[in-house]
PDB file of C-alpha atoms in Angstrom:
ATOM      1  CA  ARG A   1       0.382  -0.188   0.109  1.00 53.00           C
ATOM      2  CA  ALA A   2       0.996   3.156  -0.902  1.00 56.00           C
ATOM      3  CA  SER A   3       0.804   5.996   2.049  1.00 58.00           C
ATOM      4  CA  ARG A   4      -1.071   9.171   2.302  1.00 60.00           C
ATOM      5  CA  THR A   5       1.940  12.045   2.367  1.00 59.00           C
ATOM      6  CA  ARG A   6       0.787  14.737   5.453  1.00 60.00           C
ATOM      7  CA  ARG A   7       0.597  17.622   4.289  1.00 57.00           C
ATOM      8  CA  ALA A   8       2.862  19.432   7.844  1.00 58.00           C
ATOM      9  CA  PRO A   9      -0.555  21.713   9.937  1.00 60.00           C
ATOM     10  CA  TRP A  10       1.053  25.069   8.821  1.00 54.00           C
ATOM     11  CA  ARG A  11       1.336  24.520   5.357  1.00 60.00           C
ATOM     12  CA  ALA A  12      -2.660  23.608   5.267  1.00 62.00           C
ATOM     13  CA  ALA A  13      -3.517  26.791   6.483  1.00 64.00           C
ATOM     14  CA  GLY A  14      -1.113  28.792   4.318  1.00 64.00           C
ATOM     15  CA  PRO A  15      -3.973  29.239   0.878  1.00 65.00           C
ATOM     16  CA  TRP A  16      -5.823  30.805   3.484  1.00 60.00           C
ATOM     17  CA  LEU A  17      -3.588  32.917   5.008  1.00 60.00           C
ATOM     18  CA  ALA A  18      -2.775  33.974   1.454  1.00 63.00           C
ATOM     19  CA  LEU A  19      -6.152  35.566   1.182  1.00 61.00           C
ATOM     20  CA  ALA A  20      -6.065  37.481   4.353  1.00 61.00           C
ATOM     21  CA  ALA A  21      -3.431  38.590   3.375  1.00 62.00           C
ATOM     22  CA  CYS A  22      -4.991  39.547   0.104  1.00 56.00           C
ATOM     23  CA  LEU A  23      -8.731  41.132   1.491  1.00 61.00           C
ATOM     24  CA  ALA A  24      -6.873  43.057   3.228  1.00 61.00           C
ATOM     25  CA  LEU A  25      -3.920  44.505   1.807  1.00 58.00           C
ATOM     26  CA  MET A  26      -7.306  44.996  -0.455  1.00 61.00           C
ATOM     27  CA  ILE A  27      -8.892  46.260   2.370  1.00 58.00           C
ATOM     28  CA  SER A  28      -6.054  48.961   3.445  1.00 54.00           C
ATOM     29  CA  ALA A  29      -5.807  49.873   0.073  1.00 48.00           C
ATOM     30  CA  ALA A  30     -10.477  50.594  -0.479  1.00 46.00           C
ATOM     31  CA  VAL A  31      -9.852  52.870   2.980  1.00 45.00           C
ATOM     32  CA  ALA A  32      -6.550  54.845   2.176  1.00 43.00           C
ATOM     33  CA  PHE A  33      -8.320  55.542  -1.860  1.00 44.00           C
ATOM     34  CA  ARG A  34     -11.800  56.840  -0.413  1.00 45.00           C
ATOM     35  CA  ARG A  35      -9.703  59.582   2.632  1.00 45.00           C
ATOM     36  CA  ALA A  36      -8.212  60.556  -0.478  1.00 41.00           C
ATOM     37  CA  ARG A  37     -10.683  61.540  -2.920  1.00 44.00           C
ATOM     38  CA  ALA A  38     -12.407  62.745   0.797  1.00 45.00           C
ATOM     39  CA  ALA A  39      -9.661  65.473   1.011  1.00 47.00           C
ATOM     40  CA  ASP A  40      -9.365  66.096  -3.187  1.00 56.00           C
ATOM     41  CA  GLU A  41     -13.812  66.929  -2.750  1.00 60.00           C
ATOM     42  CA  THR A  42     -12.981  68.643   0.464  1.00 61.00           C
ATOM     43  CA  GLY A  43     -10.654  70.491  -0.561  1.00 72.00           C
ATOM     44  CA  ARG A  44     -11.756  71.968  -4.498  1.00 74.00           C
ATOM     45  CA  LEU A  45     -15.132  73.123  -2.997  1.00 78.00           C
ATOM     46  CA  ALA A  46     -12.848  74.963  -0.740  1.00 77.00           C
ATOM     47  CA  ASP A  47     -11.116  76.134  -3.199  1.00 80.00           C
ATOM     48  CA  LEU A  48     -14.826  76.714  -5.422  1.00 74.00           C
ATOM     49  CA  ALA A  49     -15.821  79.326  -2.142  1.00 76.00           C
ATOM     50  CA  PHE A  50     -11.762  81.025  -2.194  1.00 71.00           C
ATOM     51  CA  ASN A  51     -12.040  81.898  -5.626  1.00 77.00           C
ATOM     52  CA  ASP A  52     -15.712  82.673  -5.677  1.00 78.00           C
ATOM     53  CA  THR A  53     -14.849  85.204  -2.530  1.00 75.00           C
ATOM     54  CA  LEU A  54     -12.204  86.822  -4.514  1.00 73.00           C
ATOM     55  CA  HIS A  55     -14.425  87.178  -7.948  1.00 73.00           C
ATOM     56  CA  GLU A  56     -17.704  86.902  -8.196  1.00 64.00           C
ATOM     57  CA  ARG A  57     -20.027  89.361  -7.475  1.00 67.00           C
ATOM     58  CA  HIS A  58     -21.722  88.241  -4.275  1.00 63.00           C
ATOM     59  CA  GLY A  59     -25.253  88.144  -2.290  1.00 61.00           C
ATOM     60  CA  GLY A  60     -28.492  87.062  -3.198  1.00 60.00           C
ATOM     61  CA  HIS A  61     -31.911  88.643  -2.176  1.00 61.00           C
ATOM     62  CA  GLY A  62     -35.153  86.551  -1.946  1.00 65.00           C
ATOM     63  CA  PRO A  63     -36.573  85.818   1.720  1.00 68.00           C
ATOM     64  CA  ALA A  64     -35.454  82.644   2.873  1.00 75.00           C
ATOM     65  CA  SER A  65     -31.602  83.971   2.103  1.00 76.00           C
ATOM     66  CA  GLY A  66     -32.429  87.173   3.986  1.00 82.00           C
ATOM     67  CA  GLU A  67     -33.856  85.110   6.576  1.00 86.00           C
ATOM     68  CA  LEU A  68     -30.207  82.718   6.345  1.00 86.00           C
ATOM     69  CA  ALA A  69     -28.315  85.863   6.702  1.00 87.00           C
ATOM     70  CA  ALA A  70     -29.444  87.278   9.607  1.00 89.00           C
ATOM     71  CA  VAL A  71     -29.550  84.416  11.762  1.00 90.00           C
ATOM     72  CA  LEU A  72     -26.161  84.411  10.706  1.00 90.00           C
ATOM     73  CA  SER A  73     -25.039  87.404  11.279  1.00 91.00           C
ATOM     74  CA  GLN A  74     -26.416  87.071  15.242  1.00 91.00           C
ATOM     75  CA  ALA A  75     -23.191  87.827  17.381  1.00 89.00           C
ATOM     76  CA  SER A  76     -24.781  85.292  20.521  1.00 91.00           C
ATOM     77  CA  LEU A  77     -25.051  82.387  17.757  1.00 90.00           C
ATOM     78  CA  ARG A  78     -22.034  79.698  17.316  1.00 90.00           C
ATOM     79  CA  LEU A  79     -21.178  78.412  14.302  1.00 88.00           C
ATOM     80  CA  GLY A  80     -19.961  74.451  13.477  1.00 85.00           C
ATOM     81  CA  GLY A  81     -22.850  72.737  14.417  1.00 82.00           C
ATOM     82  CA  ALA A  82     -26.084  72.293  11.898  1.00 83.00           C
ATOM     83  CA  LEU A  83     -28.401  75.937  10.620  1.00 86.00           C
ATOM     84  CA  PRO A  84     -31.129  76.536   9.897  1.00 85.00           C
ATOM     85  CA  VAL A  85     -30.902  76.110   6.269  1.00 87.00           C
ATOM     86  CA  ASP A  86     -33.965  74.399   3.697  1.00 86.00           C
ATOM     87  CA  PHE A  87     -31.714  73.944   1.101  1.00 88.00           C
ATOM     88  CA  SER A  88     -34.821  73.322  -1.821  1.00 86.00           C
ATOM     89  CA  SER A  89     -36.363  77.254  -0.231  1.00 84.00           C
ATOM     90  CA  LEU A  90     -33.308  78.749  -0.382  1.00 85.00           C
ATOM     91  CA  ARG A  91     -32.798  77.645  -3.785  1.00 84.00           C
ATOM     92  CA  ALA A  92     -36.255  78.516  -5.309  1.00 83.00           C
ATOM     93  CA  ASN A  93     -36.221  81.472  -3.156  1.00 78.00           C
ATOM     94  CA  GLY A  94     -33.761  84.117  -3.999  1.00 69.00           C
ATOM     95  CA  CYS A  95     -30.117  82.600  -2.654  1.00 77.00           C
ATOM     96  CA  ARG A  96     -27.347  82.706  -4.804  1.00 82.00           C
ATOM     97  CA  THR A  97     -26.738  79.261  -6.400  1.00 86.00           C
ATOM     98  CA  VAL A  98     -23.035  78.519  -8.209  1.00 86.00           C
ATOM     99  CA  SER A  99     -22.847  74.882  -9.548  1.00 85.00           C
ATOM    100  CA  PHE A 100     -20.021  72.799  -8.987  1.00 86.00           C
ATOM    101  CA  ALA A 101     -19.147  68.939 -10.819  1.00 86.00           C
ATOM    102  CA  GLY A 102     -22.572  69.482 -11.897  1.00 89.00           C
ATOM    103  CA  HIS A 103     -24.003  70.564  -8.872  1.00 91.00           C
ATOM    104  CA  ASP A 104     -26.010  73.786  -6.981  1.00 91.00           C
ATOM    105  CA  VAL A 105     -23.753  74.189  -4.168  1.00 91.00           C
ATOM    106  CA  LEU A 106     -25.878  77.876  -2.435  1.00 90.00           C
ATOM    107  CA  GLU A 107     -23.986  80.657  -0.855  1.00 89.00           C
ATOM    108  CA  VAL A 108     -25.355  83.789   1.593  1.00 89.00           C
ATOM    109  CA  CYS A 109     -23.488  86.476   2.562  1.00 88.00           C
ATOM    110  CA  PHE A 110     -23.622  87.672   6.249  1.00 90.00           C
ATOM    111  CA  LYS A 111     -21.613  89.984   7.746  1.00 91.00           C
ATOM    112  CA  ARG A 112     -20.791  90.355  12.375  1.00 91.00           C
ATOM    113  CA  ASP A 113     -18.770  92.728  13.677  1.00 88.00           C
ATOM    114  CA  GLY A 114     -18.494  94.184  10.661  1.00 90.00           C
ATOM    115  CA  ALA A 115     -16.686  92.291   8.202  1.00 91.00           C
ATOM    116  CA  TRP A 116     -17.538  90.098   5.614  1.00 91.00           C
ATOM    117  CA  PHE A 117     -18.192  86.880   5.385  1.00 93.00           C
ATOM    118  CA  HIS A 118     -19.860  84.025   3.117  1.00 91.00           C
ATOM    119  CA  CYS A 119     -21.211  81.108   4.272  1.00 90.00           C
ATOM    120  CA  TYR A 120     -21.140  78.354   1.264  1.00 91.00           C
ATOM    121  CA  ILE A 121     -23.912  75.458   1.716  1.00 91.00           C
ATOM    122  CA  ALA A 122     -23.875  72.580  -0.238  1.00 92.00           C
ATOM    123  CA  ASN A 123     -25.632  68.757   0.079  1.00 91.00           C
ATOM    124  CA  ARG A 124     -23.633  66.094   1.397  1.00 89.00           C
ATOM    125  CA  ALA A 125     -25.892  63.427  -0.896  1.00 89.00           C
ATOM    126  CA  ASP A 126     -24.173  65.702  -4.120  1.00 90.00           C
ATOM    127  CA  PHE A 127     -20.816  65.716  -2.954  1.00 83.00           C
ATOM    128  CA  PRO A 128     -20.538  61.196  -0.819  1.00 81.00           C
ATOM    129  CA  GLY A 129     -16.793  62.802  -1.049  1.00 74.00           C
ATOM    130  CA  LEU A 130     -16.680  64.589   1.378  1.00 71.00           C
ATOM    131  CA  SER A 131     -15.230  64.393   4.973  1.00 59.00           C
ATOM    132  CA  ALA A 132     -17.539  63.231   6.692  1.00 58.00           C
ATOM    133  CA  LYS A 133     -15.315  64.701  10.175  1.00 57.00           C
ATOM    134  CA  ALA A 134     -16.493  65.821  13.013  1.00 54.00           C
ATOM    135  CA  GLY A 135     -14.639  69.105  13.357  1.00 70.00           C
ATOM    136  CA  MET A 136     -13.392  71.953  12.104  1.00 82.00           C
ATOM    137  CA  GLU A 137     -11.825  72.269   9.371  1.00 87.00           C
ATOM    138  CA  PHE A 138      -9.853  75.404   8.564  1.00 89.00           C
ATOM    139  CA  ALA A 139      -7.145  76.711   5.488  1.00 89.00           C
ATOM    140  CA  GLN A 140      -5.590  79.727   4.638  1.00 88.00           C
ATOM    141  CA  GLN A 141      -4.801  81.527   0.754  1.00 86.00           C
ATOM    142  CA  ALA A 142      -3.517  84.723   0.609  1.00 82.00           C
ATOM    143  CA  ARG A 143      -5.686  88.159   2.473  1.00 84.00           C
ATOM    144  CA  LEU A 144      -9.113  84.760   2.850  1.00 91.00           C
ATOM    145  CA  ALA A 145      -9.257  82.456   5.629  1.00 91.00           C
ATOM    146  CA  SER A 146     -11.707  79.609   6.384  1.00 92.00           C
ATOM    147  CA  ALA A 147     -13.741  77.334   8.912  1.00 91.00           C
ATOM    148  CA  SER A 148     -15.691  74.368   6.695  1.00 89.00           C
ATOM    149  CA  TRP A 149     -17.319  71.239   8.994  1.00 89.00           C
ATOM    150  CA  SER A 150     -20.680  69.526   7.719  1.00 88.00           C
ATOM    151  CA  ASP A 151     -23.595  68.403   9.758  1.00 87.00           C
ATOM    152  CA  ALA A 152     -25.862  65.421   8.371  1.00 86.00           C
ATOM    153  CA  THR A 153     -26.918  66.951   5.974  1.00 89.00           C
ATOM    154  CA  HIS A 154     -25.240  69.612   5.080  1.00 91.00           C
ATOM    155  CA  HIS A 155     -21.533  70.682   4.289  1.00 90.00           C
ATOM    156  CA  PHE A 156     -20.912  74.803   4.919  1.00 92.00           C
ATOM    157  CA  ILE A 157     -17.257  76.711   4.321  1.00 91.00           C
ATOM    158  CA  VAL A 158     -17.317  79.998   5.571  1.00 92.00           C
ATOM    159  CA  VAL A 159     -15.048  81.935   4.011  1.00 93.00           C
ATOM    160  CA  GLY A 160     -13.845  85.634   5.185  1.00 92.00           C
ATOM    161  CA  GLU A 161     -11.032  88.040   4.576  1.00 89.00           C
ATOM    162  CA  ALA A 162     -10.834  89.710   7.763  1.00 88.00           C
ATOM    163  CA  GLY A 163      -8.531  86.359   9.085  1.00 88.00           C
ATOM    164  CA  LEU A 164      -8.042  83.091   9.911  1.00 90.00           C
ATOM    165  CA  GLU A 165      -8.748  85.109  13.798  1.00 91.00           C
ATOM    166  CA  SER A 166     -11.356  86.529  12.177  1.00 91.00           C
ATOM    167  CA  VAL A 167     -13.168  82.695  11.182  1.00 91.00           C
ATOM    168  CA  LYS A 168     -12.039  81.068  14.382  1.00 91.00           C
ATOM    169  CA  ARG A 169     -14.004  84.260  16.042  1.00 90.00           C
ATOM    170  CA  LEU A 170     -17.502  83.418  14.623  1.00 91.00           C
ATOM    171  CA  LEU A 171     -17.101  79.870  16.191  1.00 87.00           C
TER     172      LEU A 171
END
């Protein structure tokens, strides 16, 4: 009778270990790609806000836009969380709308402490690659400074020309 040769236990697990290593590598690559995509989309939206603040006409003059501007102008309101935003009402009633990547981004201008700020509002559903970070992100380009954050429904970027400290005082 021919005797069968038995594999060593560690050799029998070899294909399973290789499969597990491949899966771990694929998951790591997918996570890294998603983070890079989120950072890219967040950065591109911030660039839109900076460029628009510098070069475009501003303001919407509808009732919903005026109401939100009045709320944002209140010194007691601290930004960085959810805001009273009805996106479709703002878009329909005179809020300035900017097109970005085939989707609408709203802009509401407001004045606080003598300085003008521009609040850009995007629907998170329109930009699934946006960073889901709960915290505030700050940026500065030349004389402009910004703060950006998200809630469950919207992504916000506030840009001002009075410097980073003036933007931070809004929080």
